[in-house]
Short mmCIF file of C-alpha atoms in Angstrom, two decimals:
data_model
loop_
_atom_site.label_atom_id
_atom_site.label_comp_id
_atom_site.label_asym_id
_atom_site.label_seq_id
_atom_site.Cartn_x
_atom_site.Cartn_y
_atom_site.Cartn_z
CA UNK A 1 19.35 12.20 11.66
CA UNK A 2 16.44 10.11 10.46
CA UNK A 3 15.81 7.33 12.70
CA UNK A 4 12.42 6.11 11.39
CA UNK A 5 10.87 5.39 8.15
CA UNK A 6 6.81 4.72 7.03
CA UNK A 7 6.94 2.85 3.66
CA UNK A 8 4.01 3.09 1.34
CA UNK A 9 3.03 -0.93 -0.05
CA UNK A 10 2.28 -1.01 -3.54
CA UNK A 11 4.69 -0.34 -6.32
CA UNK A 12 7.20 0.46 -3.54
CA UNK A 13 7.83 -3.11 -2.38
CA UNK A 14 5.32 -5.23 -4.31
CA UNK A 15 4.82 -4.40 -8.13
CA UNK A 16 1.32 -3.36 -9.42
CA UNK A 17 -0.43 -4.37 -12.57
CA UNK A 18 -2.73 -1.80 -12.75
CA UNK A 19 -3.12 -2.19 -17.37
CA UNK A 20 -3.39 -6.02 -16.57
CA UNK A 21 -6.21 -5.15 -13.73
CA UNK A 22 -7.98 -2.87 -16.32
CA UNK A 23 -7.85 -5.19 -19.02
CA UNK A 24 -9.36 -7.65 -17.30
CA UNK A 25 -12.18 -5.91 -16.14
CA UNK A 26 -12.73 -4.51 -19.80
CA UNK A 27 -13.26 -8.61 -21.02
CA UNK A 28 -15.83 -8.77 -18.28
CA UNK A 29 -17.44 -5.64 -19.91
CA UNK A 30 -16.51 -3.09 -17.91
CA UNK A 31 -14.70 -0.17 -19.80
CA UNK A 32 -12.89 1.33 -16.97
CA UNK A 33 -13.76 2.73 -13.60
CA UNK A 34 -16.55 5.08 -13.18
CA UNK A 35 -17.19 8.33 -10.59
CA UNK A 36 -19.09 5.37 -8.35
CA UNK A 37 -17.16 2.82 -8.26
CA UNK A 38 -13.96 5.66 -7.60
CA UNK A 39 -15.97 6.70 -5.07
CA UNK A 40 -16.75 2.97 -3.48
CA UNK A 41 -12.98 2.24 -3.93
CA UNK A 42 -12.54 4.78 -1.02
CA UNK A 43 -15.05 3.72 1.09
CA UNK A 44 -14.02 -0.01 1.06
CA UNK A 45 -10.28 1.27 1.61
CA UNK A 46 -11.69 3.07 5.07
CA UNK A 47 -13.21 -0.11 5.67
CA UNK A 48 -16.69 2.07 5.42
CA UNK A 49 -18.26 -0.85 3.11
CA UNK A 50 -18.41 -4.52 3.29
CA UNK A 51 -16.22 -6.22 0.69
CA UNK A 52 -20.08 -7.45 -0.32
CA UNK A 53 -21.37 -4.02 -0.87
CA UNK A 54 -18.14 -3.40 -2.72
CA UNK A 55 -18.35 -6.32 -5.62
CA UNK A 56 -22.22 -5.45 -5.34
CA UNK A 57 -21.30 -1.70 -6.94
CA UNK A 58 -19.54 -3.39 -9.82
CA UNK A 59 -22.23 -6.54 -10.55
CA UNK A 60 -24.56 -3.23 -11.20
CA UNK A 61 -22.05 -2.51 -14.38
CA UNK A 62 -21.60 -6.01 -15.57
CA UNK A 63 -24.43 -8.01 -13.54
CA UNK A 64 -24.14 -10.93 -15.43
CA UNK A 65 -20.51 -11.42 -14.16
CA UNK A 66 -19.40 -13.51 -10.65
CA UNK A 67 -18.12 -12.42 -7.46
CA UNK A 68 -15.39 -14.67 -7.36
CA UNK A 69 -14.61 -13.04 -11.39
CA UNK A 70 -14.69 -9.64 -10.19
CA UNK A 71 -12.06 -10.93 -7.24
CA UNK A 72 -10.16 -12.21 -9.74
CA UNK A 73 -9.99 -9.27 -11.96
CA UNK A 74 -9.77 -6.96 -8.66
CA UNK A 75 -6.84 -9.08 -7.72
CA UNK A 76 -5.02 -9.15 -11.35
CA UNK A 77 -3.09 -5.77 -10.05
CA UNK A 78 -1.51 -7.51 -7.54
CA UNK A 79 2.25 -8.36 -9.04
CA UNK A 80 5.64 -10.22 -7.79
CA UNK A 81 6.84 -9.06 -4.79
CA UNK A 82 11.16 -9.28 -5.86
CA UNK A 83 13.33 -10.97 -2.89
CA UNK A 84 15.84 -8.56 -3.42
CA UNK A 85 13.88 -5.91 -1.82
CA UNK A 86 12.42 -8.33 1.16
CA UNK A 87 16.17 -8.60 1.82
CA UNK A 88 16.85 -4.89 1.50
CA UNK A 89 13.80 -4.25 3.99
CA UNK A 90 15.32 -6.82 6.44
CA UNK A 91 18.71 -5.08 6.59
CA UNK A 92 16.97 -1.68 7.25
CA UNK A 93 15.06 -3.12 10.14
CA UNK A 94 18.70 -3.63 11.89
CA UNK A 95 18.71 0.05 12.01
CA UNK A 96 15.46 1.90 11.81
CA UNK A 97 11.74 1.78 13.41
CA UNK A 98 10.32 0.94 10.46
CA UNK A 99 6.42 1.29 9.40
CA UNK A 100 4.08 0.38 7.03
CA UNK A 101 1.53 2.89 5.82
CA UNK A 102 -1.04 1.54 2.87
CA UNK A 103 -4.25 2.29 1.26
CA UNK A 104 -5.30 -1.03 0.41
CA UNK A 105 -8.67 -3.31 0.75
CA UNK A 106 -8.93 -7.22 3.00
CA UNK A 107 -9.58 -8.31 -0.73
CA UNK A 108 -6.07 -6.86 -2.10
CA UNK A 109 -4.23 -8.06 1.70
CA UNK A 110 -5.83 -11.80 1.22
CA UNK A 111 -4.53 -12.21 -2.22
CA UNK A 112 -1.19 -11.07 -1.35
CA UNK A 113 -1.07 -13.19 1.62
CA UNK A 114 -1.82 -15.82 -0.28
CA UNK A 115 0.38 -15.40 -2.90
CA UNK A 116 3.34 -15.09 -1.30
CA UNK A 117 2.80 -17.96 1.43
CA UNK A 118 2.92 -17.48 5.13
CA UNK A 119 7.03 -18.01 4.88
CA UNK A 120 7.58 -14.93 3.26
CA UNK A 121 4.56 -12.20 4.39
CA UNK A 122 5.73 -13.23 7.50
CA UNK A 123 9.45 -12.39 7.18
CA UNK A 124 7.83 -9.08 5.54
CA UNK A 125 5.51 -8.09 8.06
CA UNK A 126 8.45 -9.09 10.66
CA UNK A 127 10.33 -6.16 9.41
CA UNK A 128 8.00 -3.73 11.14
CA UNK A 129 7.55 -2.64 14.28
CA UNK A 130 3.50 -1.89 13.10
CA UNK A 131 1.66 -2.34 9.90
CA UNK A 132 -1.06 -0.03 9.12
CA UNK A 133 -3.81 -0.76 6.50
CA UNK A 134 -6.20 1.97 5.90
CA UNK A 135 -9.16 -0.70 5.64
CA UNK A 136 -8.36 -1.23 9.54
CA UNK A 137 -7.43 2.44 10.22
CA UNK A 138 -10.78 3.75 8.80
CA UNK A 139 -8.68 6.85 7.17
CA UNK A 140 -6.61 6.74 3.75
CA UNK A 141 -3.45 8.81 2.50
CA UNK A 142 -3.83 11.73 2.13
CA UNK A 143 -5.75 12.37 5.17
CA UNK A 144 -3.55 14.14 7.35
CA UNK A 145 -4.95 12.40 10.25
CA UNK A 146 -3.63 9.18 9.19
CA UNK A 147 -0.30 10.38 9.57
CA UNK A 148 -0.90 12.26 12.55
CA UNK A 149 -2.33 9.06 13.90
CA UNK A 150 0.87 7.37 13.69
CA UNK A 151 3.35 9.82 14.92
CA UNK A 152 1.05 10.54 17.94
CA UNK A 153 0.79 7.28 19.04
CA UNK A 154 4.32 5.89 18.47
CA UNK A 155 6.00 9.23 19.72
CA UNK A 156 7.81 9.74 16.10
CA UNK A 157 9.97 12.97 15.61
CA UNK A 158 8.50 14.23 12.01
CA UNK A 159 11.89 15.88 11.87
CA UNK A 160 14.07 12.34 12.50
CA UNK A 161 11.33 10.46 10.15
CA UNK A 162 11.24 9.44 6.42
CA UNK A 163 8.25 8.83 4.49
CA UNK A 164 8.49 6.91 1.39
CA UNK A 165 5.88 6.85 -1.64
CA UNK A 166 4.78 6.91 -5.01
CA UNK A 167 1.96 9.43 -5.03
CA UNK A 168 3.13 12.92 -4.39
CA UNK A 169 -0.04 13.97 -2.53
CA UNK A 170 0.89 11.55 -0.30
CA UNK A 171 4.55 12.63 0.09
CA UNK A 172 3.22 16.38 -0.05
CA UNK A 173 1.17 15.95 3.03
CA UNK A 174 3.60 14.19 4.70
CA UNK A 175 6.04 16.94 4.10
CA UNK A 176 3.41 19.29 5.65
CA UNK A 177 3.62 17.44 8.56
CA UNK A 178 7.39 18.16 8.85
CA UNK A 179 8.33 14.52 7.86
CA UNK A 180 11.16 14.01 5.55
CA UNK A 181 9.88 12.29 2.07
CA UNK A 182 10.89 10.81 -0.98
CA UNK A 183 8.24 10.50 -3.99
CA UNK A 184 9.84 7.53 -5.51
CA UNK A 185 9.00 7.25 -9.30
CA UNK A 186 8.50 3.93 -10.37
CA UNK A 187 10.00 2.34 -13.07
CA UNK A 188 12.70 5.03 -12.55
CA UNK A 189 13.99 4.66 -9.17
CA UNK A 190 13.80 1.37 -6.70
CA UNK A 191 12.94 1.54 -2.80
CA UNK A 192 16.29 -0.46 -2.59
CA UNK A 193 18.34 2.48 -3.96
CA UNK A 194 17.20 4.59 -0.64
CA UNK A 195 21.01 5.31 0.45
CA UNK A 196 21.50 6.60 -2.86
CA UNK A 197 18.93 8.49 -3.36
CA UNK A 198 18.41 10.26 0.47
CA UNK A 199 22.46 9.55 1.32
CA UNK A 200 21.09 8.22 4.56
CA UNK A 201 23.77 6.38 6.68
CA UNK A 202 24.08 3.00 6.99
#
């Protein structure tokens, strides 16, 4: 029986804007990302690069453009964050370790944070019994490692453990692992329908 479940971040519980983050970045001049700046997205995610170094990558595309406008357009991905599912994640933390497991950047965390207000990201973060940000973790799904790094050091059971997500090679390594997974599709399915859609017990 599943006693523990690591929860992916974005577009599981808060909603991502990813057309509204590219469209701003196109009226700065920027016509989408580029095999760099892919490849500095990473880096900054492992916490490799300075959030300086990162915003320096993209002033070489559009130089004539701010840091604090490239924040801004960086940020516009970052969506509402519903109640409903805050509430949902509460009730599961009644009856489950729960974790948090996200490849994300301090830029991305500090606009959420800010966002939402210290009310509600701390009710969120509450919920957990760790958070993991790949930024801190120096590793990023779908390292194997990452995982590994989590069920080593909190004793987890892959076999008694749920991993939630919506990119399936992150919910494919996980399942190599021997975790349990669902690859929830978004804008089809909702975290909060978990019963339904893994009949776990309440």
């Amino acid at each position: 029986m599943i006693n523990t479940i690591i929860f992916d971040f974005g577009d599981i519980f808060i909603n991502l804007e990813k057309e509204a983050s590219l469209e701003a970045f196109i009226k700065l001049g920027l016509n989408g990302p580029n095999d760099e700046l892919i490849a500095q997205n990473d880096l900054f995610e492992k916490g490799k690069i300075t959030e300086l170094e990162f915003l320096e990558t993209f002033q070489k595309y559009i130089p004539k453009v701010s840091f604090e406008e490239i924040r801004v357009a960086w940020n516009s991905i970052i969506g509402e964050f519903p109640l409903y599912r805050l509430e949902f994640l509460q009730m599961l933390s009644q009856r489950y370790r729960l974790f948090l497991l996200t490849n994300t950047d301090e830029i991305h965390i500090s606009k959420f944070e800010h966002k939402v207000g210290i009310s509600f990201y701390t009710d969120f973060y509450n919920c957990f019994e760790k958070v993991f940000y790949s930024y801190e973790m120096h590793l990023r799904k779908p390292d194997p490692a990452i995982f590994n790094t989590i069920i080593n050091k909190y004793d987890l059971s892959p076999k008694r453990t749920l991993f939630v997500d919506d990119k399936k090679e992150n919910t494919d390594t996980a399942a190599s692992l021997g975790l349990h997974v669902w690859n929830l599709q978004v804008g089809v399915e909702d975290v909060v329908d978990l019963f339904d859609q893994k009949q776990l017990p309440l």
